[in-house]
Amino acid sequence: MSIRPVLETRPAQPTMEGAGVHLHRAFGFHDPSELDPFLLFDDFRNDDPARYAKGFPWHPHRGIETITYVLEGAVAHGDSLGNTGTLGAGDVQWMTAGSGILHQEMPRGNAQGQMHGFQLWANLPASLKMTAPRYQDVTSPDIPEIIDDDGTRVRVIVGEFWGRRGPVDGIAADPQYLDISVPPGVRKTFRVDTYRRSFAYVFAGSGAFADASQPTGVLLEKEVAGQELHLRDPSGDRTLVRFGTGDEVTVQAGEDGVRFLLISGAPLQEPVAWHGPIVMNTQDELRQAMRELRDGSFIK
């Protein structure tokens, strides 16, 4: 067994998308090979409806899959194929845009006005760029939750973990998507397939990932003259942790415990031509998509 080293940690950056949704972006629109097959990850969390209520009005997607995971509030969605629905707290939607789709996503707060969720973009291989669009909507009760003897909780959204399989299937990236909560002071190790790219996104509490060589934005532990040195970054949560090669990820939970997403997927290692919500393999394919958007032939 080999622990995956921490290659990099960085705080998610505040940005604005849609019609004025304030969110934090952990990665996206930079180097698509960094976390191949994943392209973008956003954390939309706010308790002021004025900063999210206008949502993400009608926009296109082609060549990717989007994974939306809601923790608080709800997201109403609709698309050009006539699909409509609402994701509530704990629900997941995996949308395969494939050959093309127009859709909108409109966040709503809970009774206290709080809205919190995540969206991950996964690339599609060239062979599936123009596949038929489809949705997988999964309600919270259908997502397996495992509670270990030490109190560690794992929601298995996609993939197999500790003998349980998540309800979302048939995904090109063959990912593993876990929502993990580790109690205060508990040290825990999680298996990750050696051949997958992997990252963690810490969004509550604090923790230290083994082999970190710099502050993780949560809690850093390292040996100094035989003693542990603890450093807490004032940015707290909303921290991306990018791992190197290995088959285990080890975390030491801080005094308040730690909650994070652990996500991995098989890299595609294909060329990427990317403009906004459309991701193809060549510039010619990208130009064709833009022409089709203009002439009304985008939806197949």
Coordinates of C-alpha atoms in Angstrom, one line a residue:
M1 CA 0.0 0.0 0.0
S2 CA 1.2 3.5 -0.7
I3 CA -0.2 6.8 0.5
R4 CA -0.9 9.3 -2.2
P5 CA 1.3 12.4 -1.6
V6 CA -0.4 15.8 -1.6
L7 CA 0.8 17.5 -4.8
E8 CA -0.9 20.8 -4.1
T9 CA -3.5 22.5 -2.0
R10 CA -5.3 25.7 -2.8
P11 CA -8.3 27.6 -1.6
A12 CA -11.4 27.8 -3.9
Q13 CA -11.5 31.3 -5.5
P14 CA -14.6 33.5 -5.3
T15 CA -16.2 34.1 -8.7
M16 CA -19.6 34.8 -10.3
E17 CA -21.5 32.8 -12.8
G18 CA -24.9 32.6 -14.5
A19 CA -27.1 35.7 -13.9
G20 CA -25.1 36.7 -10.8
V21 CA -24.6 33.6 -8.6
H22 CA -21.7 34.1 -6.2
L23 CA -19.7 30.9 -5.8
H24 CA -16.2 29.6 -5.1
R25 CA -14.3 27.7 -7.9
A26 CA -11.8 25.1 -6.9
F27 CA -10.6 24.5 -10.4
G28 CA -11.6 25.1 -14.0
F29 CA -10.8 27.0 -17.2
H30 CA -7.1 26.6 -16.8
D31 CA -5.1 23.4 -17.4
P32 CA -7.6 20.6 -18.3
S33 CA -4.9 17.9 -18.0
E34 CA -4.4 18.7 -14.3
L35 CA -7.3 16.6 -13.0
D36 CA -8.3 14.8 -16.2
P37 CA -11.1 13.6 -16.7
F38 CA -12.5 16.4 -14.5
L39 CA -12.7 19.9 -15.9
L40 CA -14.3 22.2 -13.3
F41 CA -15.5 22.1 -9.7
D42 CA -17.8 24.8 -8.2
D43 CA -19.0 25.3 -4.6
F44 CA -22.1 27.4 -4.5
R45 CA -22.8 28.3 -0.9
N46 CA -24.7 31.3 0.4
D47 CA -27.3 32.4 2.9
D48 CA -28.2 35.6 1.0
P49 CA -30.8 34.9 -1.7
A50 CA -29.8 38.1 -3.6
R51 CA -26.5 36.4 -4.3
Y52 CA -27.9 33.3 -5.9
A53 CA -31.6 33.6 -6.7
K54 CA -31.2 34.7 -10.4
G55 CA -29.5 31.4 -11.0
F56 CA -28.2 30.0 -14.2
P57 CA -30.7 30.8 -17.0
W58 CA -30.8 28.9 -20.3
H59 CA -27.3 27.9 -21.6
P60 CA -25.9 25.2 -23.7
H61 CA -23.6 22.2 -23.0
R62 CA -22.0 19.7 -25.3
G63 CA -19.2 17.1 -24.8
I64 CA -19.3 16.9 -21.0
E65 CA -21.2 15.5 -18.1
T66 CA -22.3 17.7 -15.2
I67 CA -22.7 16.3 -11.6
T68 CA -24.8 18.5 -9.3
Y69 CA -24.9 17.6 -5.5
V70 CA -27.2 19.7 -3.3
L71 CA -26.7 19.9 0.5
E72 CA -29.0 22.7 1.5
G73 CA -31.9 24.4 -0.3
A74 CA -33.0 23.1 -3.8
V75 CA -32.2 23.5 -7.5
A76 CA -35.1 23.6 -10.0
H77 CA -34.0 22.6 -13.5
G78 CA -35.5 22.4 -17.0
D79 CA -34.1 21.6 -20.5
S80 CA -34.7 21.8 -24.2
L81 CA -35.9 18.1 -24.2
G82 CA -38.8 19.0 -21.9
N83 CA -37.3 17.5 -18.7
T84 CA -38.1 19.4 -15.5
G85 CA -37.5 18.7 -11.8
T86 CA -36.2 19.8 -8.5
L87 CA -33.1 18.6 -6.6
G88 CA -33.5 18.8 -2.8
A89 CA -31.1 18.5 0.0
G90 CA -28.9 15.4 -0.4
D91 CA -30.0 14.8 -4.0
V92 CA -27.8 14.3 -7.0
Q93 CA -28.2 14.8 -10.7
W94 CA -25.8 13.5 -13.3
M95 CA -26.5 15.1 -16.7
T96 CA -24.8 13.7 -19.8
A97 CA -24.9 16.6 -22.2
G98 CA -23.5 14.6 -25.1
S99 CA -24.4 16.0 -28.5
G100 CA -26.0 19.0 -27.0
I101 CA -28.6 20.3 -24.6
L102 CA -29.9 23.7 -23.5
H103 CA -30.9 23.9 -19.8
Q104 CA -31.4 26.1 -16.9
E105 CA -30.7 25.7 -13.1
M106 CA -32.4 27.9 -10.6
P107 CA -31.2 27.7 -6.9
R108 CA -33.6 28.2 -4.0
G109 CA -32.8 28.6 -0.4
N110 CA -34.2 26.6 2.6
A111 CA -36.4 28.1 5.2
Q112 CA -33.4 30.1 6.5
G113 CA -32.4 31.2 3.0
Q114 CA -29.4 28.9 2.9
M115 CA -28.3 27.4 -0.4
H116 CA -25.3 25.0 -0.7
G117 CA -24.3 22.6 -3.4
F118 CA -21.5 21.5 -5.7
Q119 CA -21.2 21.1 -9.5
L120 CA -18.5 19.0 -11.1
W121 CA -17.8 18.8 -14.8
A122 CA -16.4 15.5 -16.2
N123 CA -15.1 15.4 -19.8
L124 CA -16.5 12.9 -22.3
P125 CA -14.1 10.8 -24.5
A126 CA -14.1 11.6 -28.2
S127 CA -16.2 8.4 -28.9
L128 CA -19.0 9.7 -26.7
K129 CA -18.9 13.5 -27.4
M130 CA -22.0 13.2 -29.6
T131 CA -23.9 10.6 -27.6
A132 CA -27.6 11.2 -26.9
P133 CA -28.2 13.4 -23.8
R134 CA -29.5 11.8 -20.7
Y135 CA -30.2 12.5 -17.0
Q136 CA -29.8 10.5 -13.8
D137 CA -31.7 12.0 -10.9
V138 CA -31.1 10.4 -7.5
T139 CA -32.9 11.3 -4.3
S140 CA -31.1 11.4 -1.0
P141 CA -32.7 8.2 0.5
D142 CA -31.3 6.2 -2.4
I143 CA -27.7 7.1 -1.8
P144 CA -26.0 4.5 0.5
E145 CA -24.5 5.8 3.7
I146 CA -22.0 3.7 5.6
I147 CA -21.2 4.4 9.2
D148 CA -18.0 2.8 10.4
D149 CA -17.3 1.7 14.0
D150 CA -15.3 4.9 14.7
G151 CA -18.1 7.1 13.6
T152 CA -16.8 7.9 10.1
R153 CA -19.7 8.4 7.6
V154 CA -19.4 7.9 3.9
R155 CA -22.1 8.6 1.4
V156 CA -21.4 6.6 -1.8
I157 CA -22.7 8.8 -4.6
V158 CA -20.9 7.1 -7.5
G159 CA -18.7 4.0 -7.7
E160 CA -18.1 1.2 -5.1
F161 CA -16.8 1.7 -1.6
W162 CA -16.7 -0.6 1.5
G163 CA -18.9 -3.1 -0.3
R164 CA -21.6 -0.6 -1.3
R165 CA -22.3 0.8 -4.7
G166 CA -23.6 4.3 -5.5
P167 CA -26.8 4.6 -7.5
V168 CA -25.4 6.6 -10.5
D169 CA -24.0 4.4 -13.2
G170 CA -22.9 4.2 -16.8
I171 CA -20.6 7.2 -16.5
A172 CA -17.8 7.5 -19.0
A173 CA -15.1 8.6 -16.5
D174 CA -15.9 5.6 -14.3
P175 CA -15.5 7.8 -11.3
Q176 CA -15.7 7.4 -7.6
Y177 CA -17.5 10.2 -5.8
L178 CA -17.7 10.0 -2.0
D179 CA -19.0 12.4 0.7
I180 CA -16.9 11.7 3.8
S181 CA -17.3 12.9 7.4
V182 CA -14.5 11.9 9.9
P183 CA -15.2 12.6 13.6
P184 CA -12.8 14.8 15.7
G185 CA -9.4 13.3 16.3
V186 CA -9.9 10.2 14.2
R187 CA -7.2 9.2 11.7
K188 CA -8.7 7.4 8.7
T189 CA -7.3 5.8 5.5
F190 CA -9.4 5.4 2.3
R191 CA -8.5 3.2 -0.7
V192 CA -8.3 4.9 -4.1
D193 CA -7.6 3.1 -7.4
T194 CA -3.9 3.7 -8.3
Y195 CA -4.7 4.5 -11.9
R196 CA -7.2 7.3 -11.3
R197 CA -6.6 11.0 -10.8
S198 CA -7.8 12.0 -7.4
F199 CA -8.7 15.1 -5.4
A200 CA -10.4 16.0 -2.1
Y201 CA -12.4 19.1 -1.5
V202 CA -12.7 20.0 2.2
F203 CA -15.9 22.0 2.9
A204 CA -16.4 21.7 6.7
G205 CA -14.2 21.3 9.7
S206 CA -10.5 20.8 9.5
G207 CA -8.1 17.9 8.8
A208 CA -4.5 17.0 7.8
F209 CA -3.8 14.8 4.8
A210 CA -0.7 12.6 5.1
D211 CA 2.5 13.7 3.4
A212 CA 1.4 17.3 3.0
S213 CA 4.4 19.6 2.6
Q214 CA 2.7 22.9 3.0
P215 CA -0.4 24.3 4.7
T216 CA -3.5 22.7 3.2
G217 CA -5.8 25.6 4.0
V218 CA -7.4 23.4 6.7
L219 CA -4.9 22.0 9.3
L220 CA -1.3 21.0 8.6
E221 CA 0.5 18.4 10.5
K222 CA 4.2 17.7 10.1
E223 CA 7.0 16.3 12.2
V224 CA 9.4 19.0 13.6
A225 CA 12.1 17.7 15.9
G226 CA 9.9 14.8 16.8
Q227 CA 6.9 16.9 17.7
E228 CA 3.8 17.6 15.7
L229 CA 3.4 21.2 14.5
H230 CA -0.2 22.3 14.0
L231 CA -1.0 25.2 11.7
R232 CA -4.5 26.4 10.9
D233 CA -5.1 28.6 7.8
P234 CA -7.6 31.3 8.5
S235 CA -9.3 30.4 5.2
G236 CA -10.7 27.3 6.9
D237 CA -12.7 25.1 4.5
R238 CA -13.3 25.4 0.8
T239 CA -9.9 23.8 0.1
L240 CA -8.8 21.7 -2.9
V241 CA -6.3 18.9 -2.2
R242 CA -4.7 17.4 -5.3
F243 CA -3.1 14.0 -4.8
G244 CA -0.2 12.2 -6.6
T245 CA 0.0 8.5 -7.4
G246 CA -0.8 5.9 -4.8
D247 CA -3.6 3.7 -3.6
E248 CA -4.5 5.3 -0.3
V249 CA -5.5 8.7 1.1
T250 CA -5.0 9.2 4.8
V251 CA -6.6 12.1 6.8
Q252 CA -6.3 13.1 10.4
A253 CA -9.4 14.9 11.5
G254 CA -9.1 18.2 13.5
E255 CA -10.8 19.1 16.7
D256 CA -14.1 19.8 14.9
G257 CA -13.9 16.8 12.6
V258 CA -13.6 17.1 8.9
R259 CA -16.0 16.7 6.0
F260 CA -14.8 16.4 2.4
L261 CA -15.6 15.1 -1.0
L262 CA -13.1 12.4 -2.3
I263 CA -13.4 12.2 -6.1
S264 CA -11.4 10.1 -8.5
G265 CA -11.7 9.1 -12.2
A266 CA -9.8 7.5 -15.0
P267 CA -7.9 10.1 -17.2
L268 CA -8.9 10.3 -20.8
Q269 CA -5.6 11.8 -22.0
E270 CA -7.2 13.3 -25.1
P271 CA -6.8 16.8 -26.6
V272 CA -9.3 19.4 -25.3
A273 CA -10.8 22.3 -27.2
W274 CA -12.9 24.2 -24.7
H275 CA -15.0 27.3 -24.9
G276 CA -17.4 28.1 -22.0
P277 CA -19.9 25.2 -21.5
I278 CA -18.8 23.4 -24.7
V279 CA -15.8 21.0 -24.6
M280 CA -14.7 19.1 -27.7
N281 CA -11.4 17.6 -29.0
T282 CA -10.6 20.0 -31.8
Q283 CA -11.0 23.6 -32.7
D284 CA -13.0 22.6 -35.8
E285 CA -15.5 20.7 -33.7
L286 CA -15.7 23.7 -31.4
R287 CA -16.4 26.1 -34.3
Q288 CA -19.0 23.7 -35.6
A289 CA -20.8 23.7 -32.2
M290 CA -20.8 27.5 -32.2
R291 CA -22.2 27.6 -35.8
E292 CA -24.9 25.2 -34.8
L293 CA -25.8 27.4 -31.8
R294 CA -26.2 30.4 -34.1
D295 CA -28.2 28.6 -36.8
G296 CA -30.5 26.7 -34.4
S297 CA -29.2 23.1 -35.3
F298 CA -27.4 22.6 -32.0
I299 CA -30.0 20.2 -30.5
K300 CA -29.9 16.9 -32.3

